[in-house]
Amino acid sequence: MLNSSHIKPQILPDHAVALVPHILMQDVADETALLNLQTEKYFSQNAIATEMLSVLTESDSIAAAYDLLLERYEVTPERLKQDLLSFIEQLLKAELIELQMRT
């Protein structure tokens, strides 16, 4: 039987990103550790990834976060798109974020 946890969600520019409710975040040295208290999945990220997550969760949409990050960093649009999508996929796989449609 196909379990919904095995279905890869489609990431759309209009999606908003939110941390799942049961996340513990802690700064450790130059990194931020995130722990899903329900699944006990752990994720460690550097300062740039921490800023990317902050921008994603504070922006109205992934597209808005992308635009802001493109202004902040010297990176090609295509590279940022690839990195941002890969980062979102990693966070989804670790069950640390959820995608929401804007209202």
PDB file of N, CA and C in Angstrom:
ATOM      1  N   MET A   1       0.836  -1.175   0.000  1.00  0.00           N
ATOM      2  CA  MET A   1       0.000   0.000   0.000  1.00  0.00           C
ATOM      3  C   MET A   1       0.884   1.242   0.000  1.00  0.00           C
ATOM      4  N   LEU A   2       0.491   2.251  -0.747  1.00  0.00           N
ATOM      5  CA  LEU A   2       1.241   3.492  -0.844  1.00  0.00           C
ATOM      6  C   LEU A   2       0.948   4.363   0.360  1.00  0.00           C
ATOM      7  N   ASN A   3       1.984   4.723   1.065  1.00  0.00           N
ATOM      8  CA  ASN A   3       1.868   5.579   2.240  1.00  0.00           C
ATOM      9  C   ASN A   3       2.090   7.021   1.806  1.00  0.00           C
ATOM     10  N   SER A   4       1.300   7.945   2.319  1.00  0.00           N
ATOM     11  CA  SER A   4       1.418   9.350   1.914  1.00  0.00           C
ATOM     12  C   SER A   4       2.779   9.930   2.262  1.00  0.00           C
ATOM     13  N   SER A   5       3.486   9.362   3.226  1.00  0.00           N
ATOM     14  CA  SER A   5       4.808   9.875   3.573  1.00  0.00           C
ATOM     15  C   SER A   5       5.838   9.575   2.486  1.00  0.00           C
ATOM     16  N   HIS A   6       5.501   8.671   1.553  1.00  0.00           N
ATOM     17  CA  HIS A   6       6.404   8.350   0.459  1.00  0.00           C
ATOM     18  C   HIS A   6       6.146   9.210  -0.778  1.00  0.00           C
ATOM     19  N   ILE A   7       5.127  10.023  -0.741  1.00  0.00           N
ATOM     20  CA  ILE A   7       4.800  10.878  -1.880  1.00  0.00           C
ATOM     21  C   ILE A   7       5.530  12.201  -1.719  1.00  0.00           C
ATOM     22  N   LYS A   8       6.316  12.544  -2.715  1.00  0.00           N
ATOM     23  CA  LYS A   8       7.081  13.789  -2.679  1.00  0.00           C
ATOM     24  C   LYS A   8       6.137  14.955  -2.989  1.00  0.00           C
ATOM     25  N   PRO A   9       6.025  15.916  -2.065  1.00  0.00           N
ATOM     26  CA  PRO A   9       5.124  17.041  -2.325  1.00  0.00           C
ATOM     27  C   PRO A   9       5.674  17.938  -3.429  1.00  0.00           C
ATOM     28  N   GLN A  10       4.784  18.511  -4.180  1.00  0.00           N
ATOM     29  CA  GLN A  10       5.183  19.445  -5.221  1.00  0.00           C
ATOM     30  C   GLN A  10       5.471  20.785  -4.565  1.00  0.00           C
ATOM     31  N   ILE A  11       6.621  21.346  -4.875  1.00  0.00           N
ATOM     32  CA  ILE A  11       7.017  22.636  -4.321  1.00  0.00           C
ATOM     33  C   ILE A  11       6.670  23.702  -5.349  1.00  0.00           C
ATOM     34  N   LEU A  12       5.780  24.609  -4.959  1.00  0.00           N
ATOM     35  CA  LEU A  12       5.326  25.669  -5.856  1.00  0.00           C
ATOM     36  C   LEU A  12       5.803  27.028  -5.359  1.00  0.00           C
ATOM     37  N   PRO A  13       6.060  27.971  -6.272  1.00  0.00           N
ATOM     38  CA  PRO A  13       6.507  29.303  -5.859  1.00  0.00           C
ATOM     39  C   PRO A  13       5.536  30.004  -4.910  1.00  0.00           C
ATOM     40  N   ASP A  14       4.236  29.714  -5.041  1.00  0.00           N
ATOM     41  CA  ASP A  14       3.233  30.364  -4.190  1.00  0.00           C
ATOM     42  C   ASP A  14       3.109  29.742  -2.806  1.00  0.00           C
ATOM     43  N   HIS A  15       3.749  28.604  -2.579  1.00  0.00           N
ATOM     44  CA  HIS A  15       3.699  27.986  -1.256  1.00  0.00           C
ATOM     45  C   HIS A  15       4.386  28.875  -0.220  1.00  0.00           C
ATOM     46  N   ALA A  16       3.839  28.876   0.965  1.00  0.00           N
ATOM     47  CA  ALA A  16       4.517  29.453   2.121  1.00  0.00           C
ATOM     48  C   ALA A  16       5.174  28.302   2.868  1.00  0.00           C
ATOM     49  N   VAL A  17       6.256  28.591   3.570  1.00  0.00           N
ATOM     50  CA  VAL A  17       6.981  27.578   4.335  1.00  0.00           C
ATOM     51  C   VAL A  17       6.791  27.867   5.815  1.00  0.00           C
ATOM     52  N   ALA A  18       6.454  26.839   6.574  1.00  0.00           N
ATOM     53  CA  ALA A  18       6.290  26.978   8.023  1.00  0.00           C
ATOM     54  C   ALA A  18       6.998  25.821   8.715  1.00  0.00           C
ATOM     55  N   LEU A  19       7.590  26.123   9.860  1.00  0.00           N
ATOM     56  CA  LEU A  19       8.143  25.050  10.682  1.00  0.00           C
ATOM     57  C   LEU A  19       6.994  24.224  11.224  1.00  0.00           C
ATOM     58  N   VAL A  20       7.183  22.923  11.324  1.00  0.00           N
ATOM     59  CA  VAL A  20       6.158  22.106  11.972  1.00  0.00           C
ATOM     60  C   VAL A  20       6.127  22.509  13.450  1.00  0.00           C
ATOM     61  N   PRO A  21       4.990  22.342  14.119  1.00  0.00           N
ATOM     62  CA  PRO A  21       4.834  22.879  15.481  1.00  0.00           C
ATOM     63  C   PRO A  21       5.781  22.298  16.532  1.00  0.00           C
ATOM     64  N   HIS A  22       6.243  21.108  16.347  1.00  0.00           N
ATOM     65  CA  HIS A  22       7.024  20.424  17.380  1.00  0.00           C
ATOM     66  C   HIS A  22       8.520  20.401  17.037  1.00  0.00           C
ATOM     67  N   ILE A  23       9.077  21.587  16.759  1.00  0.00           N
ATOM     68  CA  ILE A  23      10.492  21.715  16.416  1.00  0.00           C
ATOM     69  C   ILE A  23      11.224  22.435  17.538  1.00  0.00           C
ATOM     70  N   LEU A  24      12.370  21.914  17.881  1.00  0.00           N
ATOM     71  CA  LEU A  24      13.264  22.563  18.828  1.00  0.00           C
ATOM     72  C   LEU A  24      14.455  23.074  18.031  1.00  0.00           C
ATOM     73  N   MET A  25      14.745  24.378  18.151  1.00  0.00           N
ATOM     74  CA  MET A  25      15.892  24.975  17.461  1.00  0.00           C
ATOM     75  C   MET A  25      16.877  25.456  18.509  1.00  0.00           C
ATOM     76  N   GLN A  26      18.160  25.186  18.262  1.00  0.00           N
ATOM     77  CA  GLN A  26      19.191  25.603  19.205  1.00  0.00           C
ATOM     78  C   GLN A  26      20.447  25.992  18.433  1.00  0.00           C
ATOM     79  N   ASP A  27      20.983  27.181  18.729  1.00  0.00           N
ATOM     80  CA  ASP A  27      22.251  27.584  18.136  1.00  0.00           C
ATOM     81  C   ASP A  27      23.381  26.875  18.869  1.00  0.00           C
ATOM     82  N   VAL A  28      24.265  26.265  18.087  1.00  0.00           N
ATOM     83  CA  VAL A  28      25.413  25.559  18.637  1.00  0.00           C
ATOM     84  C   VAL A  28      26.633  25.984  17.827  1.00  0.00           C
ATOM     85  N   ALA A  29      27.530  26.744  18.465  1.00  0.00           N
ATOM     86  CA  ALA A  29      28.713  27.276  17.789  1.00  0.00           C
ATOM     87  C   ALA A  29      28.271  28.056  16.546  1.00  0.00           C
ATOM     88  N   ASP A  30      28.741  27.657  15.370  1.00  0.00           N
ATOM     89  CA  ASP A  30      28.410  28.360  14.125  1.00  0.00           C
ATOM     90  C   ASP A  30      27.260  27.706  13.380  1.00  0.00           C
ATOM     91  N   GLU A  31      26.521  26.839  14.050  1.00  0.00           N
ATOM     92  CA  GLU A  31      25.430  26.118  13.400  1.00  0.00           C
ATOM     93  C   GLU A  31      24.143  26.252  14.197  1.00  0.00           C
ATOM     94  N   THR A  32      23.054  25.881  13.546  1.00  0.00           N
ATOM     95  CA  THR A  32      21.767  25.776  14.221  1.00  0.00           C
ATOM     96  C   THR A  32      21.309  24.333  14.099  1.00  0.00           C
ATOM     97  N   ALA A  33      20.926  23.767  15.216  1.00  0.00           N
ATOM     98  CA  ALA A  33      20.414  22.399  15.237  1.00  0.00           C
ATOM     99  C   ALA A  33      18.900  22.455  15.329  1.00  0.00           C
ATOM    100  N   LEU A  34      18.234  21.654  14.519  1.00  0.00           N
ATOM    101  CA  LEU A  34      16.782  21.544  14.548  1.00  0.00           C
ATOM    102  C   LEU A  34      16.430  20.101  14.865  1.00  0.00           C
ATOM    103  N   LEU A  35      15.494  19.910  15.761  1.00  0.00           N
ATOM    104  CA  LEU A  35      15.073  18.573  16.158  1.00  0.00           C
ATOM    105  C   LEU A  35      13.559  18.501  16.128  1.00  0.00           C
ATOM    106  N   ASN A  36      13.049  17.535  15.384  1.00  0.00           N
ATOM    107  CA  ASN A  36      11.619  17.257  15.389  1.00  0.00           C
ATOM    108  C   ASN A  36      11.366  16.376  16.605  1.00  0.00           C
ATOM    109  N   LEU A  37      10.653  16.903  17.590  1.00  0.00           N
ATOM    110  CA  LEU A  37      10.449  16.196  18.848  1.00  0.00           C
ATOM    111  C   LEU A  37       9.552  14.966  18.705  1.00  0.00           C
ATOM    112  N   GLN A  38       8.736  14.906  17.666  1.00  0.00           N
ATOM    113  CA  GLN A  38       7.876  13.735  17.461  1.00  0.00           C
ATOM    114  C   GLN A  38       8.611  12.598  16.764  1.00  0.00           C
ATOM    115  N   THR A  39       9.360  12.934  15.728  1.00  0.00           N
ATOM    116  CA  THR A  39      10.040  11.893  14.952  1.00  0.00           C
ATOM    117  C   THR A  39      11.480  11.673  15.402  1.00  0.00           C
ATOM    118  N   GLU A  40      12.004  12.610  16.181  1.00  0.00           N
ATOM    119  CA  GLU A  40      13.393  12.613  16.636  1.00  0.00           C
ATOM    120  C   GLU A  40      14.377  12.748  15.472  1.00  0.00           C
ATOM    121  N   LYS A  41      13.901  13.281  14.343  1.00  0.00           N
ATOM    122  CA  LYS A  41      14.797  13.558  13.223  1.00  0.00           C
ATOM    123  C   LYS A  41      15.547  14.851  13.528  1.00  0.00           C
ATOM    124  N   TYR A  42      16.855  14.817  13.251  1.00  0.00           N
ATOM    125  CA  TYR A  42      17.761  15.902  13.591  1.00  0.00           C
ATOM    126  C   TYR A  42      18.341  16.483  12.313  1.00  0.00           C
ATOM    127  N   PHE A  43      18.532  17.796  12.311  1.00  0.00           N
ATOM    128  CA  PHE A  43      19.081  18.474  11.148  1.00  0.00           C
ATOM    129  C   PHE A  43      19.994  19.571  11.651  1.00  0.00           C
ATOM    130  N   SER A  44      21.189  19.648  11.122  1.00  0.00           N
ATOM    131  CA  SER A  44      22.145  20.683  11.496  1.00  0.00           C
ATOM    132  C   SER A  44      22.429  21.533  10.266  1.00  0.00           C
ATOM    133  N   GLN A  45      22.498  22.845  10.466  1.00  0.00           N
ATOM    134  CA  GLN A  45      22.724  23.727   9.322  1.00  0.00           C
ATOM    135  C   GLN A  45      23.663  24.860   9.698  1.00  0.00           C
ATOM    136  N   ASN A  46      24.382  25.364   8.681  1.00  0.00           N
ATOM    137  CA  ASN A  46      25.305  26.469   8.907  1.00  0.00           C
ATOM    138  C   ASN A  46      24.550  27.802   8.934  1.00  0.00           C
ATOM    139  N   ALA A  47      25.292  28.893   9.115  1.00  0.00           N
ATOM    140  CA  ALA A  47      24.677  30.216   9.267  1.00  0.00           C
ATOM    141  C   ALA A  47      23.892  30.641   8.026  1.00  0.00           C
ATOM    142  N   ILE A  48      24.396  30.330   6.844  1.00  0.00           N
ATOM    143  CA  ILE A  48      23.684  30.718   5.617  1.00  0.00           C
ATOM    144  C   ILE A  48      22.378  29.943   5.499  1.00  0.00           C
ATOM    145  N   ALA A  49      22.411  28.654   5.784  1.00  0.00           N
ATOM    146  CA  ALA A  49      21.186  27.854   5.742  1.00  0.00           C
ATOM    147  C   ALA A  49      20.192  28.331   6.796  1.00  0.00           C
ATOM    148  N   THR A  50      20.694  28.743   7.950  1.00  0.00           N
ATOM    149  CA  THR A  50      19.818  29.273   8.992  1.00  0.00           C
ATOM    150  C   THR A  50      19.128  30.543   8.506  1.00  0.00           C
ATOM    151  N   GLU A  51      19.881  31.409   7.825  1.00  0.00           N
ATOM    152  CA  GLU A  51      19.270  32.622   7.272  1.00  0.00           C
ATOM    153  C   GLU A  51      18.266  32.273   6.177  1.00  0.00           C
ATOM    154  N   MET A  52      18.589  31.297   5.341  1.00  0.00           N
ATOM    155  CA  MET A  52      17.649  30.878   4.297  1.00  0.00           C
ATOM    156  C   MET A  52      16.348  30.385   4.917  1.00  0.00           C
ATOM    157  N   LEU A  53      16.451  29.589   5.977  1.00  0.00           N
ATOM    158  CA  LEU A  53      15.254  29.086   6.647  1.00  0.00           C
ATOM    159  C   LEU A  53      14.455  30.230   7.253  1.00  0.00           C
ATOM    160  N   SER A  54      15.141  31.177   7.853  1.00  0.00           N
ATOM    161  CA  SER A  54      14.466  32.330   8.443  1.00  0.00           C
ATOM    162  C   SER A  54      13.722  33.132   7.380  1.00  0.00           C
ATOM    163  N   VAL A  55      14.380  33.379   6.255  1.00  0.00           N
ATOM    164  CA  VAL A  55      13.746  34.123   5.160  1.00  0.00           C
ATOM    165  C   VAL A  55      12.552  33.340   4.617  1.00  0.00           C
ATOM    166  N   LEU A  56      12.705  32.033   4.458  1.00  0.00           N
ATOM    167  CA  LEU A  56      11.601  31.206   3.960  1.00  0.00           C
ATOM    168  C   LEU A  56      10.387  31.261   4.882  1.00  0.00           C
ATOM    169  N   THR A  57      10.609  31.145   6.184  1.00  0.00           N
ATOM    170  CA  THR A  57       9.478  31.088   7.118  1.00  0.00           C
ATOM    171  C   THR A  57       8.869  32.458   7.383  1.00  0.00           C
ATOM    172  N   GLU A  58       9.619  33.527   7.137  1.00  0.00           N
ATOM    173  CA  GLU A  58       9.096  34.872   7.365  1.00  0.00           C
ATOM    174  C   GLU A  58       8.477  35.487   6.112  1.00  0.00           C
ATOM    175  N   SER A  59       8.722  34.897   4.954  1.00  0.00           N
ATOM    176  CA  SER A  59       8.202  35.432   3.692  1.00  0.00           C
ATOM    177  C   SER A  59       6.808  34.888   3.418  1.00  0.00           C
ATOM    178  N   ASP A  60       6.066  35.620   2.600  1.00  0.00           N
ATOM    179  CA  ASP A  60       4.715  35.199   2.229  1.00  0.00           C
ATOM    180  C   ASP A  60       4.710  33.983   1.311  1.00  0.00           C
ATOM    181  N   SER A  61       5.825  33.771   0.606  1.00  0.00           N
ATOM    182  CA  SER A  61       5.887  32.662  -0.348  1.00  0.00           C
ATOM    183  C   SER A  61       7.343  32.304  -0.620  1.00  0.00           C
ATOM    184  N   ILE A  62       7.529  31.159  -1.237  1.00  0.00           N
ATOM    185  CA  ILE A  62       8.869  30.755  -1.652  1.00  0.00           C
ATOM    186  C   ILE A  62       9.401  31.746  -2.683  1.00  0.00           C
ATOM    187  N   ALA A  63       8.546  32.216  -3.568  1.00  0.00           N
ATOM    188  CA  ALA A  63       8.963  33.187  -4.585  1.00  0.00           C
ATOM    189  C   ALA A  63       9.460  34.479  -3.944  1.00  0.00           C
ATOM    190  N   ALA A  64       8.773  34.947  -2.914  1.00  0.00           N
ATOM    191  CA  ALA A  64       9.197  36.168  -2.216  1.00  0.00           C
ATOM    192  C   ALA A  64      10.530  35.944  -1.505  1.00  0.00           C
ATOM    193  N   ALA A  65      10.698  34.780  -0.910  1.00  0.00           N
ATOM    194  CA  ALA A  65      11.963  34.448  -0.246  1.00  0.00           C
ATOM    195  C   ALA A  65      13.096  34.392  -1.268  1.00  0.00           C
ATOM    196  N   TYR A  66      12.827  33.779  -2.407  1.00  0.00           N
ATOM    197  CA  TYR A  66      13.815  33.693  -3.486  1.00  0.00           C
ATOM    198  C   TYR A  66      14.267  35.094  -3.902  1.00  0.00           C
ATOM    199  N   ASP A  67      13.314  35.996  -4.122  1.00  0.00           N
ATOM    200  CA  ASP A  67      13.648  37.362  -4.540  1.00  0.00           C
ATOM    201  C   ASP A  67      14.518  38.063  -3.504  1.00  0.00           C
ATOM    202  N   LEU A  68      14.191  37.911  -2.243  1.00  0.00           N
ATOM    203  CA  LEU A  68      14.956  38.546  -1.169  1.00  0.00           C
ATOM    204  C   LEU A  68      16.369  37.960  -1.081  1.00  0.00           C
ATOM    205  N   LEU A  69      16.479  36.648  -1.166  1.00  0.00           N
ATOM    206  CA  LEU A  69      17.793  36.009  -1.112  1.00  0.00           C
ATOM    207  C   LEU A  69      18.644  36.375  -2.326  1.00  0.00           C
ATOM    208  N   LEU A  70      18.008  36.535  -3.478  1.00  0.00           N
ATOM    209  CA  LEU A  70      18.728  36.930  -4.690  1.00  0.00           C
ATOM    210  C   LEU A  70      19.328  38.324  -4.535  1.00  0.00           C
ATOM    211  N   GLU A  71      18.625  39.206  -3.818  1.00  0.00           N
ATOM    212  CA  GLU A  71      19.146  40.551  -3.542  1.00  0.00           C
ATOM    213  C   GLU A  71      20.307  40.510  -2.546  1.00  0.00           C
ATOM    214  N   ARG A  72      20.260  39.613  -1.589  1.00  0.00           N
ATOM    215  CA  ARG A  72      21.249  39.565  -0.500  1.00  0.00           C
ATOM    216  C   ARG A  72      22.563  38.891  -0.881  1.00  0.00           C
ATOM    217  N   TYR A  73      22.514  37.917  -1.768  1.00  0.00           N
ATOM    218  CA  TYR A  73      23.698  37.115  -2.063  1.00  0.00           C
ATOM    219  C   TYR A  73      24.134  37.262  -3.508  1.00  0.00           C
ATOM    220  N   GLU A  74      25.438  37.192  -3.712  1.00  0.00           N
ATOM    221  CA  GLU A  74      25.988  37.206  -5.062  1.00  0.00           C
ATOM    222  C   GLU A  74      25.939  35.778  -5.594  1.00  0.00           C
ATOM    223  N   VAL A  75      24.859  35.475  -6.260  1.00  0.00           N
ATOM    224  CA  VAL A  75      24.620  34.131  -6.779  1.00  0.00           C
ATOM    225  C   VAL A  75      23.783  34.267  -8.048  1.00  0.00           C
ATOM    226  N   THR A  76      23.970  33.345  -8.972  1.00  0.00           N
ATOM    227  CA  THR A  76      23.148  33.396 -10.179  1.00  0.00           C
ATOM    228  C   THR A  76      21.726  32.964  -9.828  1.00  0.00           C
ATOM    229  N   PRO A  77      20.746  33.480 -10.547  1.00  0.00           N
ATOM    230  CA  PRO A  77      19.363  33.076 -10.281  1.00  0.00           C
ATOM    231  C   PRO A  77      19.161  31.561 -10.353  1.00  0.00           C
ATOM    232  N   GLU A  78      19.780  30.907 -11.333  1.00  0.00           N
ATOM    233  CA  GLU A  78      19.608  29.458 -11.487  1.00  0.00           C
ATOM    234  C   GLU A  78      20.233  28.697 -10.320  1.00  0.00           C
ATOM    235  N   ARG A  79      21.405  29.128  -9.879  1.00  0.00           N
ATOM    236  CA  ARG A  79      22.065  28.458  -8.747  1.00  0.00           C
ATOM    237  C   ARG A  79      21.232  28.604  -7.476  1.00  0.00           C
ATOM    238  N   LEU A  80      20.710  29.815  -7.237  1.00  0.00           N
ATOM    239  CA  LEU A  80      19.883  30.027  -6.052  1.00  0.00           C
ATOM    240  C   LEU A  80      18.630  29.159  -6.118  1.00  0.00           C
ATOM    241  N   LYS A  81      18.018  29.077  -7.287  1.00  0.00           N
ATOM    242  CA  LYS A  81      16.819  28.246  -7.441  1.00  0.00           C
ATOM    243  C   LYS A  81      17.127  26.795  -7.092  1.00  0.00           C
ATOM    244  N   GLN A  82      18.228  26.270  -7.632  1.00  0.00           N
ATOM    245  CA  GLN A  82      18.615  24.882  -7.360  1.00  0.00           C
ATOM    246  C   GLN A  82      18.892  24.670  -5.875  1.00  0.00           C
ATOM    247  N   ASP A  83      19.664  25.591  -5.283  1.00  0.00           N
ATOM    248  CA  ASP A  83      20.025  25.458  -3.867  1.00  0.00           C
ATOM    249  C   ASP A  83      18.803  25.568  -2.967  1.00  0.00           C
ATOM    250  N   LEU A  84      17.917  26.500  -3.282  1.00  0.00           N
ATOM    251  CA  LEU A  84      16.729  26.713  -2.454  1.00  0.00           C
ATOM    252  C   LEU A  84      15.792  25.504  -2.527  1.00  0.00           C
ATOM    253  N   LEU A  85      15.564  24.985  -3.727  1.00  0.00           N
ATOM    254  CA  LEU A  85      14.704  23.803  -3.866  1.00  0.00           C
ATOM    255  C   LEU A  85      15.306  22.585  -3.167  1.00  0.00           C
ATOM    256  N   SER A  86      16.606  22.405  -3.296  1.00  0.00           N
ATOM    257  CA  SER A  86      17.282  21.295  -2.623  1.00  0.00           C
ATOM    258  C   SER A  86      17.167  21.431  -1.104  1.00  0.00           C
ATOM    259  N   PHE A  87      17.338  22.633  -0.599  1.00  0.00           N
ATOM    260  CA  PHE A  87      17.232  22.901   0.834  1.00  0.00           C
ATOM    261  C   PHE A  87      15.819  22.610   1.337  1.00  0.00           C
ATOM    262  N   ILE A  88      14.826  23.075   0.602  1.00  0.00           N
ATOM    263  CA  ILE A  88      13.428  22.823   0.984  1.00  0.00           C
ATOM    264  C   ILE A  88      13.147  21.322   0.986  1.00  0.00           C
ATOM    265  N   GLU A  89      13.635  20.609  -0.028  1.00  0.00           N
ATOM    266  CA  GLU A  89      13.434  19.156  -0.090  1.00  0.00           C
ATOM    267  C   GLU A  89      14.074  18.455   1.110  1.00  0.00           C
ATOM    268  N   GLN A  90      15.269  18.885   1.511  1.00  0.00           N
ATOM    269  CA  GLN A  90      15.938  18.298   2.679  1.00  0.00           C
ATOM    270  C   GLN A  90      15.127  18.528   3.948  1.00  0.00           C
ATOM    271  N   LEU A  91      14.615  19.745   4.108  1.00  0.00           N
ATOM    272  CA  LEU A  91      13.823  20.069   5.301  1.00  0.00           C
ATOM    273  C   LEU A  91      12.508  19.292   5.319  1.00  0.00           C
ATOM    274  N   LEU A  92      11.896  19.121   4.153  1.00  0.00           N
ATOM    275  CA  LEU A  92      10.668  18.322   4.070  1.00  0.00           C
ATOM    276  C   LEU A  92      10.955  16.864   4.416  1.00  0.00           C
ATOM    277  N   LYS A  93      12.043  16.330   3.889  1.00  0.00           N
ATOM    278  CA  LYS A  93      12.407  14.936   4.153  1.00  0.00           C
ATOM    279  C   LYS A  93      12.668  14.711   5.643  1.00  0.00           C
ATOM    280  N   ALA A  94      13.255  15.707   6.295  1.00  0.00           N
ATOM    281  CA  ALA A  94      13.523  15.610   7.734  1.00  0.00           C
ATOM    282  C   ALA A  94      12.285  15.939   8.569  1.00  0.00           C
ATOM    283  N   GLU A  95      11.180  16.251   7.890  1.00  0.00           N
ATOM    284  CA  GLU A  95       9.903  16.570   8.546  1.00  0.00           C
ATOM    285  C   GLU A  95      10.034  17.745   9.519  1.00  0.00           C
ATOM    286  N   LEU A  96      10.767  18.781   9.058  1.00  0.00           N
ATOM    287  CA  LEU A  96      10.975  19.972   9.873  1.00  0.00           C
ATOM    288  C   LEU A  96      10.105  21.140   9.425  1.00  0.00           C
ATOM    289  N   ILE A  97       9.662  21.100   8.172  1.00  0.00           N
ATOM    290  CA  ILE A  97       8.806  22.160   7.643  1.00  0.00           C
ATOM    291  C   ILE A  97       7.590  21.547   6.971  1.00  0.00           C
ATOM    292  N   GLU A  98       6.625  22.409   6.707  1.00  0.00           N
ATOM    293  CA  GLU A  98       5.468  22.024   5.904  1.00  0.00           C
ATOM    294  C   GLU A  98       5.192  23.144   4.919  1.00  0.00           C
ATOM    295  N   LEU A  99       4.622  22.777   3.794  1.00  0.00           N
ATOM    296  CA  LEU A  99       4.254  23.754   2.770  1.00  0.00           C
ATOM    297  C   LEU A  99       2.787  24.099   2.932  1.00  0.00           C
ATOM    298  N   GLN A 100       2.488  25.377   2.789  1.00  0.00           N
ATOM    299  CA  GLN A 100       1.113  25.846   2.927  1.00  0.00           C
ATOM    300  C   GLN A 100       0.780  26.739   1.745  1.00  0.00           C
ATOM    301  N   MET A 101      -0.469  26.660   1.298  1.00  0.00           N
ATOM    302  CA  MET A 101      -0.919  27.572   0.249  1.00  0.00           C
ATOM    303  C   MET A 101      -1.262  28.904   0.891  1.00  0.00           C
ATOM    304  N   ARG A 102      -0.850  29.969   0.237  1.00  0.00           N
ATOM    305  CA  ARG A 102      -1.178  31.301   0.747  1.00  0.00           C
ATOM    306  C   ARG A 102      -2.671  31.532   0.649  1.00  0.00           C
ATOM    307  N   THR A 103      -3.182  32.269   1.609  1.00  0.00           N
ATOM    308  CA  THR A 103      -4.613  32.604   1.583  1.00  0.00           C
ATOM    309  C   THR A 103      -4.814  34.064   1.292  1.00  0.00           C
TER     310      THR A 103
END
